[in-house]
PDB file of C-alpha atoms in Angstrom:
ATOM      1  CA  MET P 116       8.801   8.738  -2.340  1.00 97.00           C
ATOM      2  CA  LYS P 117       9.568   5.010  -2.304  1.00 98.00           C
ATOM      3  CA  ILE P 118       6.348   3.426  -2.803  1.00 98.00           C
ATOM      4  CA  MET P 119       5.656  -0.443  -2.557  1.00 98.00           C
ATOM      5  CA  ILE P 120       2.508  -1.617  -4.122  1.00 98.00           C
ATOM      6  CA  VAL P 121       1.529  -4.897  -2.927  1.00 98.00           C
ATOM      7  CA  GLU P 122      -1.363  -6.389  -5.426  1.00 97.00           C
ATOM      8  CA  ASP P 123      -1.906 -10.087  -6.529  1.00 95.00           C
ATOM      9  CA  ASN P 124      -3.279  -8.512 -10.036  1.00 95.00           C
ATOM     10  CA  GLU P 125      -0.033  -8.281 -11.742  1.00 95.00           C
ATOM     11  CA  ALA P 126      -1.416  -6.016 -14.526  1.00 95.00           C
ATOM     12  CA  LEU P 127      -3.138  -3.592 -11.918  1.00 94.00           C
ATOM     13  CA  ALA P 128       0.238  -3.460  -9.786  1.00 95.00           C
ATOM     14  CA  GLN P 129       2.187  -2.724 -12.677  1.00 96.00           C
ATOM     15  CA  THR P 130      -0.429   0.239 -13.909  1.00 95.00           C
ATOM     16  CA  THR P 131      -0.610   1.410 -10.438  1.00 95.00           C
ATOM     17  CA  GLY P 132       3.391   1.519 -10.555  1.00 97.00           C
ATOM     18  CA  TRP P 133       3.304   3.459 -13.690  1.00 97.00           C
ATOM     19  CA  VAL P 134       0.897   5.980 -12.419  1.00 96.00           C
ATOM     20  CA  VAL P 135       2.930   6.804  -9.269  1.00 97.00           C
ATOM     21  CA  GLU P 136       6.266   6.654 -11.278  1.00 98.00           C
ATOM     22  CA  SER P 137       4.559   9.371 -13.522  1.00 97.00           C
ATOM     23  CA  PHE P 138       4.049  11.696 -10.244  1.00 97.00           C
ATOM     24  CA  GLY P 139       7.620  11.381  -9.684  1.00 97.00           C
ATOM     25  CA  HIS P 140       7.948   8.634  -7.135  1.00 98.00           C
ATOM     26  CA  ASP P 141      10.070   5.118  -7.313  1.00 98.00           C
ATOM     27  CA  TYR P 142       8.156   2.146  -6.788  1.00 98.00           C
ATOM     28  CA  CYS P 143       8.358  -1.519  -6.348  1.00 98.00           C
ATOM     29  CA  LEU P 144       6.135  -4.474  -6.742  1.00 98.00           C
ATOM     30  CA  GLN P 145       5.127  -7.410  -4.691  1.00 97.00           C
ATOM     31  CA  TYR P 146       2.403  -9.684  -5.470  1.00 97.00           C
ATOM     32  CA  ASP P 147       1.772 -11.622  -1.864  1.00 95.00           C
ATOM     33  CA  GLY P 148       2.096 -10.509   1.657  1.00 94.00           C
ATOM     34  CA  LYS P 149       5.239 -12.656   2.498  1.00 94.00           C
ATOM     35  CA  SER P 150       7.531 -11.244  -0.256  1.00 95.00           C
ATOM     36  CA  ALA P 151       5.999  -7.843   0.708  1.00 96.00           C
ATOM     37  CA  LEU P 152       7.256  -8.228   4.206  1.00 94.00           C
ATOM     38  CA  GLU P 153      10.641  -9.570   3.126  1.00 94.00           C
ATOM     39  CA  GLN P 154      11.339  -6.722   0.781  1.00 96.00           C
ATOM     40  CA  ALA P 155       9.782  -3.946   2.933  1.00 96.00           C
ATOM     41  CA  ARG P 156      12.506  -4.746   5.534  1.00 92.00           C
ATOM     42  CA  ASP P 157      15.345  -3.985   3.305  1.00 93.00           C
ATOM     43  CA  TRP P 158      13.914  -1.632   0.989  1.00 96.00           C
ATOM     44  CA  ARG P 159      12.137   0.606   3.452  1.00 97.00           C
ATOM     45  CA  PRO P 160       9.373   2.237   1.414  1.00 98.00           C
ATOM     46  CA  GLN P 161       7.898   5.865   2.628  1.00 98.00           C
ATOM     47  CA  VAL P 162       4.567   4.691   1.641  1.00 98.00           C
ATOM     48  CA  VAL P 163       2.889   1.110   0.919  1.00 98.00           C
ATOM     49  CA  ILE P 164      -0.196   0.704  -1.257  1.00 98.00           C
ATOM     50  CA  MET P 165      -1.723  -2.443  -0.401  1.00 96.00           C
ATOM     51  CA  ASP P 166      -4.698  -4.694  -1.752  1.00 96.00           C
ATOM     52  CA  ILE P 167      -6.773  -6.301   0.872  1.00 95.00           C
ATOM     53  CA  GLY P 168      -7.601  -9.374  -0.831  1.00 93.00           C
ATOM     54  CA  LEU P 169      -4.207 -10.892  -1.069  1.00 94.00           C
ATOM     55  CA  PRO P 170      -3.688 -14.487  -1.345  1.00 91.00           C
ATOM     56  CA  GLY P 171      -2.066 -16.296   2.012  1.00 90.00           C
ATOM     57  CA  MET P 172      -1.588 -13.352   4.241  1.00 94.00           C
ATOM     58  CA  ASP P 173      -4.477 -10.804   3.575  1.00 95.00           C
ATOM     59  CA  GLY P 174      -3.827  -6.907   3.726  1.00 96.00           C
ATOM     60  CA  TYR P 175      -5.023  -6.627   7.392  1.00 96.00           C
ATOM     61  CA  GLU P 176      -2.581  -8.941   8.486  1.00 96.00           C
ATOM     62  CA  LEU P 177       0.142  -7.709   6.564  1.00 97.00           C
ATOM     63  CA  CYS P 178      -0.216  -4.256   7.544  1.00 97.00           C
ATOM     64  CA  GLN P 179      -0.214  -5.415  11.077  1.00 97.00           C
ATOM     65  CA  HIS P 180       3.073  -7.296  10.594  1.00 96.00           C
ATOM     66  CA  LEU P 181       4.679  -4.320   8.725  1.00 97.00           C
ATOM     67  CA  ARG P 182       3.443  -1.990  11.392  1.00 96.00           C
ATOM     68  CA  ALA P 183       5.348  -3.950  13.810  1.00 96.00           C
ATOM     69  CA  GLU P 184       8.770  -3.358  12.095  1.00 95.00           C
ATOM     70  CA  PRO P 185      10.660  -0.784  13.883  1.00 95.00           C
ATOM     71  CA  ALA P 186      12.505   0.101  10.258  1.00 93.00           C
ATOM     72  CA  LEU P 187       8.930   0.975   9.147  1.00 96.00           C
ATOM     73  CA  ALA P 188       7.773   3.131  11.957  1.00 94.00           C
ATOM     74  CA  GLU P 189       7.386   6.333   9.409  1.00 95.00           C
ATOM     75  CA  THR P 190       5.946   4.405   6.682  1.00 97.00           C
ATOM     76  CA  VAL P 191       2.239   5.405   5.518  1.00 98.00           C
ATOM     77  CA  PHE P 192      -0.037   2.638   4.802  1.00 98.00           C
ATOM     78  CA  ILE P 193      -2.840   2.820   2.185  1.00 97.00           C
ATOM     79  CA  ALA P 194      -5.512   0.175   1.693  1.00 96.00           C
ATOM     80  CA  GLN P 195      -6.911  -0.645  -1.379  1.00 95.00           C
ATOM     81  CA  SER P 196      -9.939  -2.455  -2.106  1.00 91.00           C
ATOM     82  CA  GLY P 197     -13.114  -2.612  -3.753  1.00 86.00           C
ATOM     83  CA  ARG P 198     -15.068  -2.734  -0.332  1.00 83.00           C
ATOM     84  CA  SER P 199     -16.122   0.379   1.521  1.00 83.00           C
ATOM     85  CA  ASP P 200     -18.768  -1.074   4.021  1.00 84.00           C
ATOM     86  CA  ALA P 201     -18.448  -0.594   7.614  1.00 88.00           C
ATOM     87  CA  GLU P 202     -16.923  -3.628   8.723  1.00 89.00           C
ATOM     88  CA  HIS P 203     -14.427  -3.343   5.913  1.00 84.00           C
ATOM     89  CA  ARG P 204     -13.591   0.310   7.276  1.00 90.00           C
ATOM     90  CA  ASP P 205     -13.416  -0.819  10.929  1.00 93.00           C
ATOM     91  CA  ARG P 206     -11.023  -3.597  10.327  1.00 93.00           C
ATOM     92  CA  VAL P 207      -9.017  -1.167   8.038  1.00 94.00           C
ATOM     93  CA  GLU P 208      -8.712   1.085  11.095  1.00 94.00           C
ATOM     94  CA  ALA P 209      -7.985  -1.818  13.239  1.00 95.00           C
ATOM     95  CA  SER P 210      -5.237  -2.983  11.401  1.00 95.00           C
ATOM     96  CA  GLY P 211      -3.249   0.241  11.512  1.00 95.00           C
ATOM     97  CA  PHE P 212      -3.761   1.631   7.845  1.00 97.00           C
ATOM     98  CA  HIS P 213      -3.488   5.425   7.659  1.00 96.00           C
ATOM     99  CA  HIS P 214      -5.483   5.809   4.642  1.00 96.00           C
ATOM    100  CA  SER P 215      -7.954   3.866   2.194  1.00 95.00           C
ATOM    101  CA  ILE P 216      -8.841   4.173  -1.468  1.00 94.00           C
ATOM    102  CA  LEU P 217     -11.351   2.225  -3.463  1.00 91.00           C
ATOM    103  CA  LYS P 218     -10.506   0.299  -6.415  1.00 87.00           C
ATOM    104  CA  PRO P 219     -10.192   1.218  -9.300  1.00 83.00           C
ATOM    105  CA  ALA P 220      -8.167   4.433  -7.530  1.00 84.00           C
ATOM    106  CA  ASN P 221      -8.941   7.730  -9.037  1.00 90.00           C
ATOM    107  CA  ILE P 222      -5.892   9.019 -10.520  1.00 92.00           C
ATOM    108  CA  GLU P 223      -6.338  12.537  -9.240  1.00 94.00           C
ATOM    109  CA  SER P 224      -7.173  11.498  -6.036  1.00 94.00           C
ATOM    110  CA  LEU P 225      -4.412   9.037  -5.460  1.00 96.00           C
ATOM    111  CA  GLN P 226      -2.143  12.257  -6.568  1.00 96.00           C
ATOM    112  CA  THR P 227      -3.386  14.216  -4.260  1.00 96.00           C
ATOM    113  CA  LEU P 228      -3.249  11.765  -1.511  1.00 97.00           C
ATOM    114  CA  LEU P 229       0.514  11.030  -2.311  1.00 97.00           C
ATOM    115  CA  SER P 230       1.430  14.736  -2.417  1.00 97.00           C
ATOM    116  CA  ASP P 231      -0.376  15.401   1.034  1.00 97.00           C
ATOM    117  CA  ILE P 232       1.791  12.401   2.503  1.00 97.00           C
ATOM    118  CA  GLU P 233       4.688  13.888   0.827  1.00 97.00           C
ATOM    119  CA  ALA P 234       4.328  17.160   1.858  1.00 96.00           C
ATOM    120  CA  SER P 235       4.094  15.857   5.756  1.00 93.00           C
ATOM    121  CA  LEU P 236       7.245  13.868   5.373  1.00 86.00           C
TER     122      LEU P 236
END
């Protein structure tokens, strides 16, 4: 699958990229919402894993913008955050995310989630 990773921590973004690549997927990295929005329109990822605490446009807002793009109608959106409280879960759902994972991501759980998504495509 084509997976876009949106994370402002460059080391974490690259590490996540290497992990999804080890699962057999192609990936690209973006470090802010505006750049992610621009690249997603052209690259058309099948999955977007994004941090919520992005500079400028946060992940909630970015997900809403990406979900509004017709070319991304089939894209699966995964929120990644250190938060798991009820307010965060409500905002994740309201923003249009399909899944949410806690940071740091458990590699086995991430692999299972991505395998399930791939099987559903």
